[in-house]
Amino acid sequence: MENPPITSYSTVPGVDALVNELIGRVADKWTLLVLEALEENGKTRFSALARAVPGISQKMLTQTLRQMERDGFVHRTVHPVIPPHVDYRLTPLGHGLGEAFCSVWLWAEANLQTVADARADFDARD
Amino acid sequence: MENPPITSYSTVPGVDALVNELIGRVADKWTLLVLEALEENGKTRFSALARAVPGISQKMLTQTLRQMERDGFVHRTVHPVIPPHVDYRLTPLGHGLGEAFCSVWLWAEANLQTVADARADFDARD
DNA sequence: CCGCATCCATTATGATACTG
DNA sequence: CAGTATCATAATGGATGCGG
């Protein structure tokens, strides 16, 4: 090894696994796209979210929203009317997560072309 | 709606879908954990990565590394010796992605307990 | 031996239809 | 409208094999 491996930023043992679990939960395609949709649109209905996140299935949207609700990122409000009306909004915790991901979003926009070029290069090599 | 919906930070039409595709690629559990392992350890062997990313299968490690190589995040060096020796290191592009994700990592560490509490709350409610 | 490709069981996801 | 249930399909993990 060339560098002293930093296996943790924390001094508490066993935290690594927990952080990895949380990262694994949060670093999910649909979670991230739903988060962004809620960040952009504020309080949003289920059907509007389905439209705002292109390509997501109803099942994945439901499942993702449930996970995010359980993790405390999203607050779910049911209006007992007919037809049913349910809307979702970010909690402060969820908004904080969105802010943390903001730099990733900016990176993605800034490096779209670079990645495209790298792929073309790789595919051309073999 | 309560806020003016910002559907894009970019002025170029059709870029949204491309950004979403890239986000989808990058917002992957294994990609992120491998990225972090490489960020922490620098140049790392395949077998060392397998150890550094607990729970990953060899197949997923291979697949994730190939994707990251194709996207230009990782450089792969093969030393033609016996036994074989292959190591991986981040490219500047990959390092930039790691920096972008740094805030997510810090957020995860800072909010571990909050999320745990939210989950306990949710599970207790029903 | 190490890196990695391949086969197979298990799990996750998608498409569609249906209910309160 | 907001889900749930059901079934087909794709992704993943585990074990094994193999070339260098």
Short mmCIF file of C-alpha atoms (C1' of nucleotides) in Angstrom, two decimals:
data_model
loop_
_atom_site.label_atom_id
_atom_site.label_comp_id
_atom_site.label_asym_id
_atom_site.label_seq_id
_atom_site.Cartn_x
_atom_site.Cartn_y
_atom_site.Cartn_z
CA MET A 1 0.00 0.00 0.00
CA GLU A 2 1.20 3.52 -0.65
CA ASN A 3 -0.95 5.50 1.77
CA PRO A 4 -1.96 4.71 5.32
CA PRO A 5 -5.49 3.44 4.62
CA ILE A 6 -8.09 5.60 6.31
CA THR A 7 -10.85 3.14 6.96
CA SER A 8 -12.99 5.55 8.94
CA TYR A 9 -13.45 9.21 9.61
CA SER A 10 -15.03 8.28 12.92
CA THR A 11 -13.47 7.10 16.14
CA VAL A 12 -16.42 4.91 17.09
CA PRO A 13 -15.88 1.31 15.99
CA GLY A 14 -18.59 -0.45 13.98
CA VAL A 15 -19.90 2.80 12.55
CA ASP A 16 -18.46 2.05 9.12
CA ALA A 17 -20.95 -0.72 8.46
CA LEU A 18 -23.84 1.52 9.48
CA VAL A 19 -22.63 4.35 7.26
CA ASN A 20 -22.25 1.91 4.39
CA GLU A 21 -25.78 0.66 4.94
CA LEU A 22 -27.15 4.19 4.89
CA ILE A 23 -25.10 5.10 1.82
CA GLY A 24 -26.38 1.96 0.13
CA ARG A 25 -29.93 3.00 0.86
CA VAL A 26 -29.48 6.58 -0.23
CA ALA A 27 -27.31 5.90 -3.28
CA ASP A 28 -30.23 4.50 -5.20
CA LYS A 29 -31.26 5.67 -8.64
CA TRP A 30 -34.94 6.10 -7.83
CA THR A 31 -34.38 7.57 -4.38
CA LEU A 32 -32.13 10.19 -5.88
CA LEU A 33 -34.49 11.07 -8.72
CA VAL A 34 -37.51 11.27 -6.41
CA LEU A 35 -35.51 13.41 -4.03
CA GLU A 36 -34.64 15.77 -6.83
CA ALA A 37 -38.25 15.94 -8.04
CA LEU A 38 -39.43 16.86 -4.55
CA GLU A 39 -36.62 19.36 -4.19
CA GLU A 40 -37.67 21.07 -7.40
CA ASN A 41 -41.43 20.94 -7.07
CA GLY A 42 -42.01 21.12 -3.32
CA LYS A 43 -45.16 19.42 -2.08
CA THR A 44 -46.14 16.98 -4.81
CA ARG A 45 -48.88 14.44 -5.42
CA PHE A 46 -48.23 10.78 -6.15
CA SER A 47 -49.34 11.04 -9.75
CA ALA A 48 -47.34 14.21 -10.29
CA LEU A 49 -44.24 12.46 -8.96
CA ALA A 50 -44.83 9.59 -11.35
CA ARG A 51 -44.77 12.14 -14.18
CA ALA A 52 -41.81 14.04 -12.75
CA VAL A 53 -39.62 10.93 -12.57
CA PRO A 54 -39.61 9.55 -16.10
CA GLY A 55 -39.31 5.80 -16.38
CA ILE A 56 -40.26 4.92 -12.83
CA SER A 57 -42.94 2.28 -12.33
CA GLN A 58 -45.79 2.72 -9.87
CA LYS A 59 -44.43 -0.09 -7.75
CA MET A 60 -40.97 1.43 -7.51
CA LEU A 61 -42.41 4.86 -6.80
CA THR A 62 -44.53 3.48 -3.96
CA GLN A 63 -41.65 1.43 -2.60
CA THR A 64 -39.16 4.28 -2.84
CA LEU A 65 -41.54 6.73 -1.16
CA ARG A 66 -42.22 4.26 1.66
CA GLN A 67 -38.51 3.78 2.28
CA MET A 68 -37.92 7.52 2.21
CA GLU A 69 -40.82 8.03 4.60
CA ARG A 70 -39.46 5.38 6.95
CA ASP A 71 -36.00 6.93 6.81
CA GLY A 72 -37.53 10.30 7.66
CA PHE A 73 -36.76 12.04 4.36
CA VAL A 74 -40.34 12.50 3.28
CA HIS A 75 -43.61 13.39 4.95
CA ARG A 76 -46.78 11.81 3.59
CA THR A 77 -50.13 13.61 3.87
CA VAL A 78 -53.40 11.84 3.09
CA HIS A 79 -56.47 13.96 2.39
CA PRO A 80 -59.49 11.70 3.00
CA VAL A 81 -61.49 12.74 -0.02
CA ILE A 82 -62.83 10.98 -3.07
CA PRO A 83 -60.92 10.63 -5.29
CA PRO A 84 -58.02 10.17 -2.88
CA HIS A 85 -55.43 12.92 -2.60
CA VAL A 86 -51.98 12.13 -1.18
CA ASP A 87 -49.05 14.45 -1.30
CA TYR A 88 -45.43 14.19 -0.33
CA ARG A 89 -42.96 16.80 0.82
CA LEU A 90 -39.38 16.70 2.00
CA THR A 91 -38.67 16.88 5.69
CA PRO A 92 -35.75 19.03 6.87
CA LEU A 93 -33.71 15.82 6.97
CA GLY A 94 -34.64 15.02 3.38
CA HIS A 95 -33.87 18.56 2.31
CA GLY A 96 -30.44 18.26 3.94
CA LEU A 97 -29.82 15.12 1.94
CA GLY A 98 -30.83 16.97 -1.20
CA GLU A 99 -28.33 19.70 -0.45
CA ALA A 100 -25.62 17.09 0.06
CA PHE A 101 -26.42 15.64 -3.35
CA CYS A 102 -26.44 19.03 -5.01
CA SER A 103 -22.74 18.86 -5.78
CA VAL A 104 -23.24 15.47 -7.42
CA TRP A 105 -25.90 16.94 -9.64
CA LEU A 106 -23.68 19.83 -10.64
CA TRP A 107 -20.82 17.41 -11.28
CA ALA A 108 -23.03 15.30 -13.53
CA GLU A 109 -24.09 18.32 -15.57
CA ALA A 110 -20.55 19.61 -15.82
CA ASN A 111 -19.03 16.27 -16.87
CA LEU A 112 -21.67 14.84 -19.21
CA GLN A 113 -19.51 15.32 -22.27
CA THR A 114 -16.33 14.05 -20.63
CA VAL A 115 -18.06 10.81 -19.66
CA ALA A 116 -19.57 10.45 -23.11
CA ASP A 117 -16.12 10.84 -24.64
CA ALA A 118 -14.61 8.34 -22.22
CA ARG A 119 -17.26 5.80 -23.19
CA ALA A 120 -16.69 6.34 -26.89
CA ASP A 121 -12.95 5.91 -26.32
CA PHE A 122 -13.43 2.71 -24.33
CA ASP A 123 -15.84 1.24 -26.86
CA ALA A 124 -13.51 2.09 -29.70
CA ARG A 125 -10.57 0.34 -28.05
CA ASP A 126 -12.42 -2.99 -28.08
CA MET B 1 -47.45 24.41 -6.97
CA GLU B 2 -45.79 26.58 -4.39
CA ASN B 3 -42.45 27.22 -6.05
CA PRO B 4 -41.64 27.98 -9.65
CA PRO B 5 -40.63 24.48 -10.78
CA ILE B 6 -37.06 24.43 -11.96
CA THR B 7 -37.03 21.56 -14.40
CA SER B 8 -33.46 22.10 -15.50
CA TYR B 9 -30.38 23.99 -14.51
CA SER B 10 -29.30 23.88 -18.11
CA THR B 11 -30.50 25.84 -21.10
CA VAL B 12 -29.85 23.03 -23.57
CA PRO B 13 -32.99 20.97 -24.24
CA GLY B 14 -32.82 17.19 -23.89
CA VAL B 15 -29.95 17.34 -21.45
CA ASP B 16 -32.20 16.35 -18.54
CA ALA B 17 -32.54 12.80 -19.78
CA LEU B 18 -28.78 12.50 -20.21
CA VAL B 19 -28.13 13.89 -16.74
CA ASN B 20 -30.66 11.45 -15.32
CA GLU B 21 -28.95 8.59 -17.10
CA LEU B 22 -25.59 9.59 -15.68
CA ILE B 23 -27.05 10.09 -12.21
CA GLY B 24 -28.64 6.66 -12.48
CA ARG B 25 -25.29 5.15 -13.34
CA VAL B 26 -23.43 6.95 -10.61
CA ALA B 27 -26.08 6.61 -7.92
CA ASP B 28 -25.37 2.96 -7.49
CA LYS B 29 -24.58 1.32 -4.19
CA TRP B 30 -21.51 -0.58 -5.39
CA THR B 31 -20.17 2.21 -7.59
CA LEU B 32 -20.25 4.55 -4.65
CA LEU B 33 -18.63 2.11 -2.22
CA VAL B 34 -15.90 1.19 -4.70
CA LEU B 35 -15.29 4.88 -5.38
CA GLU B 36 -14.90 5.52 -1.68
CA ALA B 37 -12.56 2.57 -1.25
CA LEU B 38 -10.35 3.86 -4.06
CA GLU B 39 -10.51 7.38 -2.66
CA GLU B 40 -9.31 6.14 0.72
CA ASN B 41 -6.72 3.61 -0.35
CA GLY B 42 -5.37 5.01 -3.60
CA LYS B 43 -4.07 2.43 -6.07
CA THR B 44 -5.65 -0.84 -5.01
CA ARG B 45 -5.62 -4.46 -6.16
CA PHE B 46 -8.72 -6.35 -7.15
CA SER B 47 -8.53 -8.64 -4.15
CA ALA B 48 -7.91 -5.72 -1.80
CA LEU B 49 -10.96 -3.95 -3.18
CA ALA B 50 -13.02 -7.07 -2.59
CA ARG B 51 -11.95 -6.89 1.05
CA ALA B 52 -12.41 -3.13 1.29
CA VAL B 53 -16.01 -3.28 0.07
CA PRO B 54 -17.69 -5.66 2.48
CA GLY B 55 -20.54 -7.67 1.03
CA ILE B 56 -19.72 -7.19 -2.64
CA SER B 57 -19.54 -10.28 -4.81
CA GLN B 58 -16.66 -10.86 -7.18
CA LYS B 59 -19.03 -10.62 -10.08
CA MET B 60 -20.43 -7.26 -9.02
CA LEU B 61 -16.93 -5.96 -8.28
CA THR B 62 -15.75 -6.91 -11.76
CA GLN B 63 -18.87 -5.46 -13.36
CA THR B 64 -18.73 -2.24 -11.35
CA LEU B 65 -15.05 -1.74 -12.11
CA ARG B 66 -15.66 -2.28 -15.84
CA GLN B 67 -18.44 0.29 -15.87
CA MET B 68 -16.30 2.76 -13.94
CA GLU B 69 -13.43 2.13 -16.33
CA ARG B 70 -15.69 2.68 -19.32
CA ASP B 71 -17.07 5.88 -17.82
CA GLY B 72 -13.52 7.09 -17.28
CA PHE B 73 -13.56 7.07 -13.47
CA VAL B 74 -10.99 4.35 -13.01
CA HIS B 75 -7.73 3.34 -14.65
CA ARG B 76 -6.88 -0.36 -14.80
CA THR B 77 -3.29 -1.58 -14.80
CA VAL B 78 -2.41 -5.20 -15.53
CA HIS B 79 1.00 -6.47 -14.47
CA PRO B 80 1.68 -9.57 -16.55
CA VAL B 81 3.17 -11.68 -13.79
CA ILE B 82 2.28 -14.93 -12.12
CA PRO B 83 0.26 -14.83 -9.99
CA PRO B 84 -1.60 -12.07 -11.85
CA HIS B 85 -1.52 -8.58 -10.43
CA VAL B 86 -4.16 -6.02 -11.44
CA ASP B 87 -4.63 -2.71 -9.73
CA TYR B 88 -7.06 0.13 -10.08
CA ARG B 89 -6.76 3.82 -9.38
CA LEU B 90 -9.05 6.80 -9.78
CA THR B 91 -8.64 9.08 -12.75
CA PRO B 92 -8.95 12.84 -12.19
CA LEU B 93 -12.56 12.50 -13.37
CA GLY B 94 -13.23 9.77 -10.83
CA HIS B 95 -11.54 11.78 -8.13
CA GLY B 96 -13.81 14.72 -8.96
CA LEU B 97 -16.82 12.49 -8.60
CA GLY B 98 -15.51 11.36 -5.23
CA GLU B 99 -15.21 14.97 -4.13
CA ALA B 100 -18.78 15.63 -5.22
CA PHE B 101 -19.93 12.68 -3.12
CA CYS B 102 -17.89 13.78 -0.14
CA SER B 103 -20.73 15.90 1.20
CA VAL B 104 -23.06 12.91 0.97
CA TRP B 105 -20.65 10.86 3.02
CA LEU B 106 -20.39 13.55 5.65
CA TRP B 107 -24.17 13.88 5.70
CA ALA B 108 -24.54 10.13 6.21
CA GLU B 109 -22.13 10.14 9.13
CA ALA B 110 -23.75 13.17 10.69
CA ASN B 111 -27.30 11.87 10.35
CA LEU B 112 -26.91 8.18 11.15
CA GLN B 113 -28.69 8.46 14.48
CA THR B 114 -31.46 10.70 13.16
CA VAL B 115 -32.30 8.16 10.47
CA ALA B 116 -32.15 5.29 12.97
CA ASP B 117 -34.59 7.16 15.21
CA ALA B 118 -36.90 7.93 12.28
CA ARG B 119 -36.97 4.24 11.38
CA ALA B 120 -37.73 3.19 14.95
CA ASP B 121 -40.53 5.77 15.04
CA PHE B 122 -41.99 4.59 11.76
CA ASP B 123 -41.83 0.93 12.75
CA ALA B 124 -43.45 1.65 16.11
CA ARG B 125 -46.37 3.49 14.53
CA ASP B 126 -47.54 0.40 12.63
"C1'" DC C 1 -2.59 -18.57 -6.70
"C1'" DC C 2 -5.37 -14.27 -8.80
"C1'" DG C 3 -8.53 -12.19 -11.75
"C1'" DC C 4 -12.56 -13.05 -13.93
"C1'" DA C 5 -16.04 -15.70 -16.87
"C1'" DT C 6 -19.93 -18.96 -16.49
"C1'" DC C 7 -23.81 -21.55 -14.56
"C1'" DC C 8 -27.73 -21.57 -11.49
"C1'" DA C 9 -30.78 -20.24 -7.39
"C1'" DT C 10 -32.66 -16.15 -5.41
"C1'" DT C 11 -34.12 -11.56 -5.41
"C1'" DA C 12 -35.42 -7.13 -7.42
"C1'" DT C 13 -37.85 -4.74 -10.84
"C1'" DG C 14 -41.36 -3.88 -14.66
"C1'" DA C 15 -46.14 -4.38 -16.94
"C1'" DT C 16 -50.62 -5.10 -16.31
"C1'" DA C 17 -54.97 -5.62 -14.03
"C1'" DC C 18 -57.71 -4.70 -10.21
"C1'" DT C 19 -59.79 -2.39 -5.64
"C1'" DG C 20 -61.28 1.19 -2.01
"C1'" DC D 1 -56.34 8.74 -7.62
"C1'" DA D 2 -53.43 6.09 -4.98
"C1'" DG D 3 -52.17 2.28 -4.29
"C1'" DT D 4 -52.09 -3.45 -4.07
"C1'" DA D 5 -51.78 -8.12 -6.34
"C1'" DT D 6 -50.07 -10.95 -9.83
"C1'" DC D 7 -47.06 -12.59 -13.09
"C1'" DA D 8 -43.01 -12.13 -16.56
"C1'" DT D 9 -38.31 -10.54 -16.84
"C1'" DA D 10 -33.93 -8.71 -15.51
"C1'" DA D 11 -30.38 -8.10 -11.89
"C1'" DT D 12 -27.70 -10.10 -8.33
"C1'" DG D 13 -25.23 -13.54 -5.26
"C1'" DG D 14 -22.82 -18.04 -4.70
"C1'" DA D 15 -20.29 -21.71 -6.42
"C1'" DT D 16 -17.30 -23.43 -9.71
"C1'" DG D 17 -13.93 -23.62 -13.46
"C1'" DC D 18 -10.00 -21.99 -15.94
"C1'" DG D 19 -6.16 -19.60 -18.12
"C1'" DG D 20 -2.03 -17.32 -17.02
#
